[in-house]
């Protein structure tokens, strides 16, 4: 989905030195952040329409404790939403390039992630543990997922696969995500390039279901 000119213009703020840095090894179970960046336009619009979904809760520095029950809950919600929502692009549904929303029956990648976030928060997960995240996928295309920030690592929930996985085990280029301090603030995940993908992400209609 096409992003606004203002968001694309933010790419110019990346220094030439940063582009020359070698990628850092991703062996840690925890993502490393590199400072604030502009949020996706679709997210900003979503917050304007649904302020309650973007409200800052009480600040929680400690990572969310991941019990066996909570781990199973992540798995259940990921699988359930992946099966509930039919994949479709914003252009197909709304006739526009980018529209973030909580889906009822059809949606694309960020819609899956927003619904998973809402369901988990209704089950007691704090906003600080559920972070919208933008990546480039295995094809180099923009893609949105949900990151569960826990004491046992950062796990990603993805509409492309049902298994909940530690972030560094998935061959994505991680671009940006929400700050756990304030859901309206976004931070860069790539020391070499903090740009947002030009296309944020359609879920293709031929996505294999499991």
CSV table of C-alpha atoms in Angstrom, one decimal:
chain,number,residue,atom,x,y,z
A,1,UNK,CA,0.0,0.0,0.0
A,2,UNK,CA,1.3,3.3,-1.0
A,3,UNK,CA,2.5,5.5,1.9
A,4,UNK,CA,2.3,9.3,2.0
A,5,UNK,CA,4.9,11.6,0.5
A,6,UNK,CA,5.8,12.8,4.0
A,7,UNK,CA,6.5,9.4,5.2
A,8,UNK,CA,8.6,8.5,2.2
A,9,UNK,CA,10.5,11.8,2.6
A,10,UNK,CA,11.7,10.6,6.0
A,11,UNK,CA,14.1,8.3,4.2
A,12,UNK,CA,16.3,11.2,3.5
A,13,UNK,CA,17.1,11.5,7.2
A,14,UNK,CA,19.1,8.3,7.1
A,15,UNK,CA,22.8,9.0,7.1
A,16,UNK,CA,25.2,7.6,4.4
A,17,UNK,CA,27.3,6.1,7.3
A,18,UNK,CA,24.3,4.1,8.5
A,19,UNK,CA,23.8,2.6,5.1
A,20,UNK,CA,27.4,1.4,5.1
A,21,UNK,CA,27.2,-0.4,8.4
A,22,UNK,CA,27.1,-4.2,8.3
A,23,UNK,CA,23.9,-5.8,9.5
A,24,UNK,CA,24.1,-6.9,13.1
A,25,UNK,CA,23.7,-10.5,14.0
A,26,UNK,CA,20.2,-11.4,15.1
A,27,UNK,CA,21.0,-14.0,17.8
A,28,UNK,CA,19.2,-12.3,20.7
A,29,UNK,CA,15.6,-13.2,21.5
A,30,UNK,CA,15.0,-9.5,22.0
A,31,UNK,CA,14.7,-6.8,19.2
A,32,UNK,CA,17.0,-3.8,19.4
A,33,UNK,CA,15.6,-0.4,18.6
A,34,UNK,CA,17.5,2.6,17.1
A,35,UNK,CA,15.4,5.7,17.9
A,36,UNK,CA,12.1,7.2,16.9
A,37,UNK,CA,10.8,7.2,13.3
A,38,UNK,CA,7.6,8.3,11.6
A,39,UNK,CA,4.7,5.9,11.9
A,40,UNK,CA,2.9,4.5,8.8
A,41,UNK,CA,0.2,6.8,7.5
A,42,UNK,CA,-2.4,4.1,7.7
A,43,UNK,CA,-1.7,3.7,11.4
A,44,UNK,CA,-2.0,7.4,12.1
A,45,UNK,CA,-5.4,7.4,10.3
A,46,UNK,CA,-6.5,4.3,12.3
A,47,UNK,CA,-5.7,6.1,15.6
A,48,UNK,CA,-7.7,9.1,14.5
A,49,UNK,CA,-10.7,6.9,13.8
A,50,UNK,CA,-10.2,4.6,16.8
A,51,UNK,CA,-8.5,6.6,19.6
A,52,UNK,CA,-9.3,4.0,22.2
A,53,UNK,CA,-7.2,1.4,20.3
A,54,UNK,CA,-4.2,3.7,20.5
A,55,UNK,CA,-4.5,5.1,24.0
A,56,UNK,CA,-1.4,5.0,26.2
A,57,UNK,CA,-1.9,2.7,29.2
A,58,UNK,CA,0.1,2.7,32.4
A,59,UNK,CA,3.8,2.5,31.7
A,60,UNK,CA,5.2,-1.0,32.3
A,61,UNK,CA,9.0,-1.2,32.0
A,62,UNK,CA,9.1,-5.0,32.8
A,63,UNK,CA,8.5,-7.4,30.0
A,64,UNK,CA,5.3,-9.4,30.1
A,65,UNK,CA,5.7,-12.7,31.9
A,66,UNK,CA,5.1,-15.5,29.4
A,67,UNK,CA,3.6,-18.5,31.2
A,68,UNK,CA,2.8,-21.7,29.4
A,69,UNK,CA,-0.9,-20.6,29.4
A,70,UNK,CA,0.0,-17.3,27.9
A,71,UNK,CA,2.2,-18.9,25.3
A,72,UNK,CA,-0.7,-21.2,24.3
A,73,UNK,CA,-3.0,-18.2,24.2
A,74,UNK,CA,-0.7,-16.5,21.6
A,75,UNK,CA,-0.8,-19.6,19.5
A,76,UNK,CA,-4.6,-20.0,19.7
A,77,UNK,CA,-5.3,-16.4,18.8
A,78,UNK,CA,-2.8,-16.4,15.9
A,79,UNK,CA,-4.4,-19.5,14.4
A,80,UNK,CA,-8.0,-18.5,15.1
A,81,UNK,CA,-7.6,-15.0,13.5
A,82,UNK,CA,-5.7,-16.5,10.5
A,83,UNK,CA,-8.6,-18.8,9.8
A,84,UNK,CA,-11.4,-16.3,10.6
A,85,UNK,CA,-10.3,-13.5,8.2
A,86,UNK,CA,-10.3,-13.9,4.5
A,87,UNK,CA,-7.2,-12.3,2.8
A,88,UNK,CA,-8.0,-9.3,0.6
A,89,UNK,CA,-6.2,-6.1,-0.2
A,90,UNK,CA,-7.4,-2.6,0.8
A,91,UNK,CA,-7.9,-1.8,-2.8
A,92,UNK,CA,-10.2,-4.8,-3.2
A,93,UNK,CA,-12.2,-4.0,-0.1
A,94,UNK,CA,-12.3,-0.2,0.2
A,95,UNK,CA,-11.1,0.9,-3.2
A,96,UNK,CA,-8.1,2.8,-1.7
A,97,UNK,CA,-4.4,1.9,-1.4
A,98,UNK,CA,-4.0,1.9,2.4
A,99,UNK,CA,-6.6,1.5,5.1
A,100,UNK,CA,-5.8,0.1,8.5
A,101,UNK,CA,-8.8,-1.3,10.4
A,102,UNK,CA,-10.0,-4.1,12.7
A,103,UNK,CA,-11.5,-6.6,10.2
A,104,UNK,CA,-14.9,-8.3,10.4
A,105,UNK,CA,-14.4,-10.9,7.7
A,106,UNK,CA,-11.8,-9.7,5.2
A,107,UNK,CA,-8.5,-7.8,5.5
A,108,UNK,CA,-4.8,-7.6,4.8
A,109,UNK,CA,-1.8,-8.1,7.0
A,110,UNK,CA,-2.1,-5.1,9.3
A,111,UNK,CA,-5.8,-5.9,9.8
A,112,UNK,CA,-5.0,-9.4,11.0
A,113,UNK,CA,-2.4,-7.9,13.4
A,114,UNK,CA,-4.8,-5.3,14.7
A,115,UNK,CA,-7.4,-7.9,15.4
A,116,UNK,CA,-5.0,-10.2,17.2
A,117,UNK,CA,-3.9,-7.2,19.3
A,118,UNK,CA,-7.4,-6.3,20.2
A,119,UNK,CA,-8.3,-9.9,21.2
A,120,UNK,CA,-5.2,-10.3,23.4
A,121,UNK,CA,-5.8,-7.0,25.1
A,122,UNK,CA,-9.4,-8.1,25.9
A,123,UNK,CA,-7.8,-11.2,27.5
A,124,UNK,CA,-5.6,-9.1,29.8
A,125,UNK,CA,-2.4,-8.5,27.8
A,126,UNK,CA,-1.1,-4.9,28.2
A,127,UNK,CA,-0.6,-2.6,25.2
A,128,UNK,CA,3.1,-2.5,26.1
A,129,UNK,CA,3.4,-6.2,25.2
A,130,UNK,CA,1.6,-6.1,21.8
A,131,UNK,CA,3.4,-4.0,19.2
A,132,UNK,CA,2.5,-3.5,15.6
A,133,UNK,CA,5.6,-4.1,13.5
A,134,UNK,CA,6.6,-3.4,9.8
A,135,UNK,CA,9.0,-5.6,8.0
A,136,UNK,CA,10.1,-6.5,4.5
A,137,UNK,CA,9.2,-10.1,3.9
A,138,UNK,CA,11.0,-12.9,2.1
A,139,UNK,CA,10.1,-11.4,-1.2
A,140,UNK,CA,11.3,-7.9,-0.2
A,141,UNK,CA,7.7,-6.6,0.1
A,142,UNK,CA,6.2,-4.5,2.9
A,143,UNK,CA,4.4,-6.6,5.5
A,144,UNK,CA,2.9,-5.9,8.9
A,145,UNK,CA,2.9,-8.3,11.9
A,146,UNK,CA,2.2,-8.2,15.6
A,147,UNK,CA,5.1,-8.5,18.0
A,148,UNK,CA,4.5,-10.0,21.5
A,149,UNK,CA,7.1,-8.4,23.8
A,150,UNK,CA,7.7,-10.9,26.6
A,151,UNK,CA,10.3,-11.8,29.2
A,152,UNK,CA,11.2,-14.9,27.1
A,153,UNK,CA,11.8,-12.9,23.9
A,154,UNK,CA,10.0,-11.1,21.2
A,155,UNK,CA,7.5,-13.4,19.4
A,156,UNK,CA,5.8,-12.5,16.1
A,157,UNK,CA,2.3,-13.3,15.1
A,158,UNK,CA,1.9,-13.4,11.4
A,159,UNK,CA,-1.0,-14.1,9.0
A,160,UNK,CA,1.5,-16.0,6.7
A,161,UNK,CA,2.0,-18.8,9.2
A,162,UNK,CA,0.1,-20.2,12.2
A,163,UNK,CA,3.1,-20.9,14.4
A,164,UNK,CA,4.1,-18.1,16.8
A,165,UNK,CA,7.9,-17.7,16.3
A,166,UNK,CA,10.8,-15.8,17.9
A,167,UNK,CA,11.5,-12.8,15.7
A,168,UNK,CA,15.1,-13.7,14.8
A,169,UNK,CA,14.1,-17.1,13.4
A,170,UNK,CA,12.1,-15.6,10.6
A,171,UNK,CA,13.9,-14.3,7.5
A,172,UNK,CA,12.4,-10.8,7.4
A,173,UNK,CA,14.1,-7.4,7.4
A,174,UNK,CA,12.7,-5.6,10.4
A,175,UNK,CA,12.0,-2.0,9.7
A,176,UNK,CA,10.0,-0.4,12.6
A,177,UNK,CA,7.5,-1.1,15.3
A,178,UNK,CA,5.5,0.6,18.0
A,179,UNK,CA,7.2,1.8,21.1
A,180,UNK,CA,6.2,-0.2,24.2
A,181,UNK,CA,6.2,3.1,26.1
A,182,UNK,CA,3.6,4.8,23.9
A,183,UNK,CA,1.6,3.0,21.2
A,184,UNK,CA,1.4,6.1,19.1
A,185,UNK,CA,5.2,6.4,18.9
A,186,UNK,CA,7.2,4.2,16.5
A,187,UNK,CA,10.9,3.2,16.6
A,188,UNK,CA,13.3,2.0,14.0
A,189,UNK,CA,14.5,-1.6,14.1
A,190,UNK,CA,17.2,-1.3,11.4
A,191,UNK,CA,20.5,0.6,12.1
A,192,UNK,CA,21.2,0.7,8.4
A,193,UNK,CA,18.0,1.9,7.0
A,194,UNK,CA,15.0,3.2,8.9
A,195,UNK,CA,12.8,3.7,5.9
A,196,UNK,CA,9.3,2.3,5.7
A,197,UNK,CA,8.6,0.0,2.7
A,198,UNK,CA,6.9,1.8,-0.2
A,199,UNK,CA,4.3,-0.9,-0.2
A,200,UNK,CA,3.1,-1.9,3.2
A,201,UNK,CA,1.6,-5.0,2.4
A,202,UNK,CA,-1.0,-6.9,0.8
A,203,UNK,CA,-1.9,-10.3,1.8
A,204,UNK,CA,-2.2,-12.2,-1.4
A,205,UNK,CA,-5.4,-14.1,-2.1
A,206,UNK,CA,-3.4,-17.3,-2.8
A,207,UNK,CA,-2.0,-17.4,0.8
A,208,UNK,CA,-1.7,-21.0,1.8
A,209,UNK,CA,-3.9,-21.9,4.8
A,210,UNK,CA,-2.9,-24.5,7.4
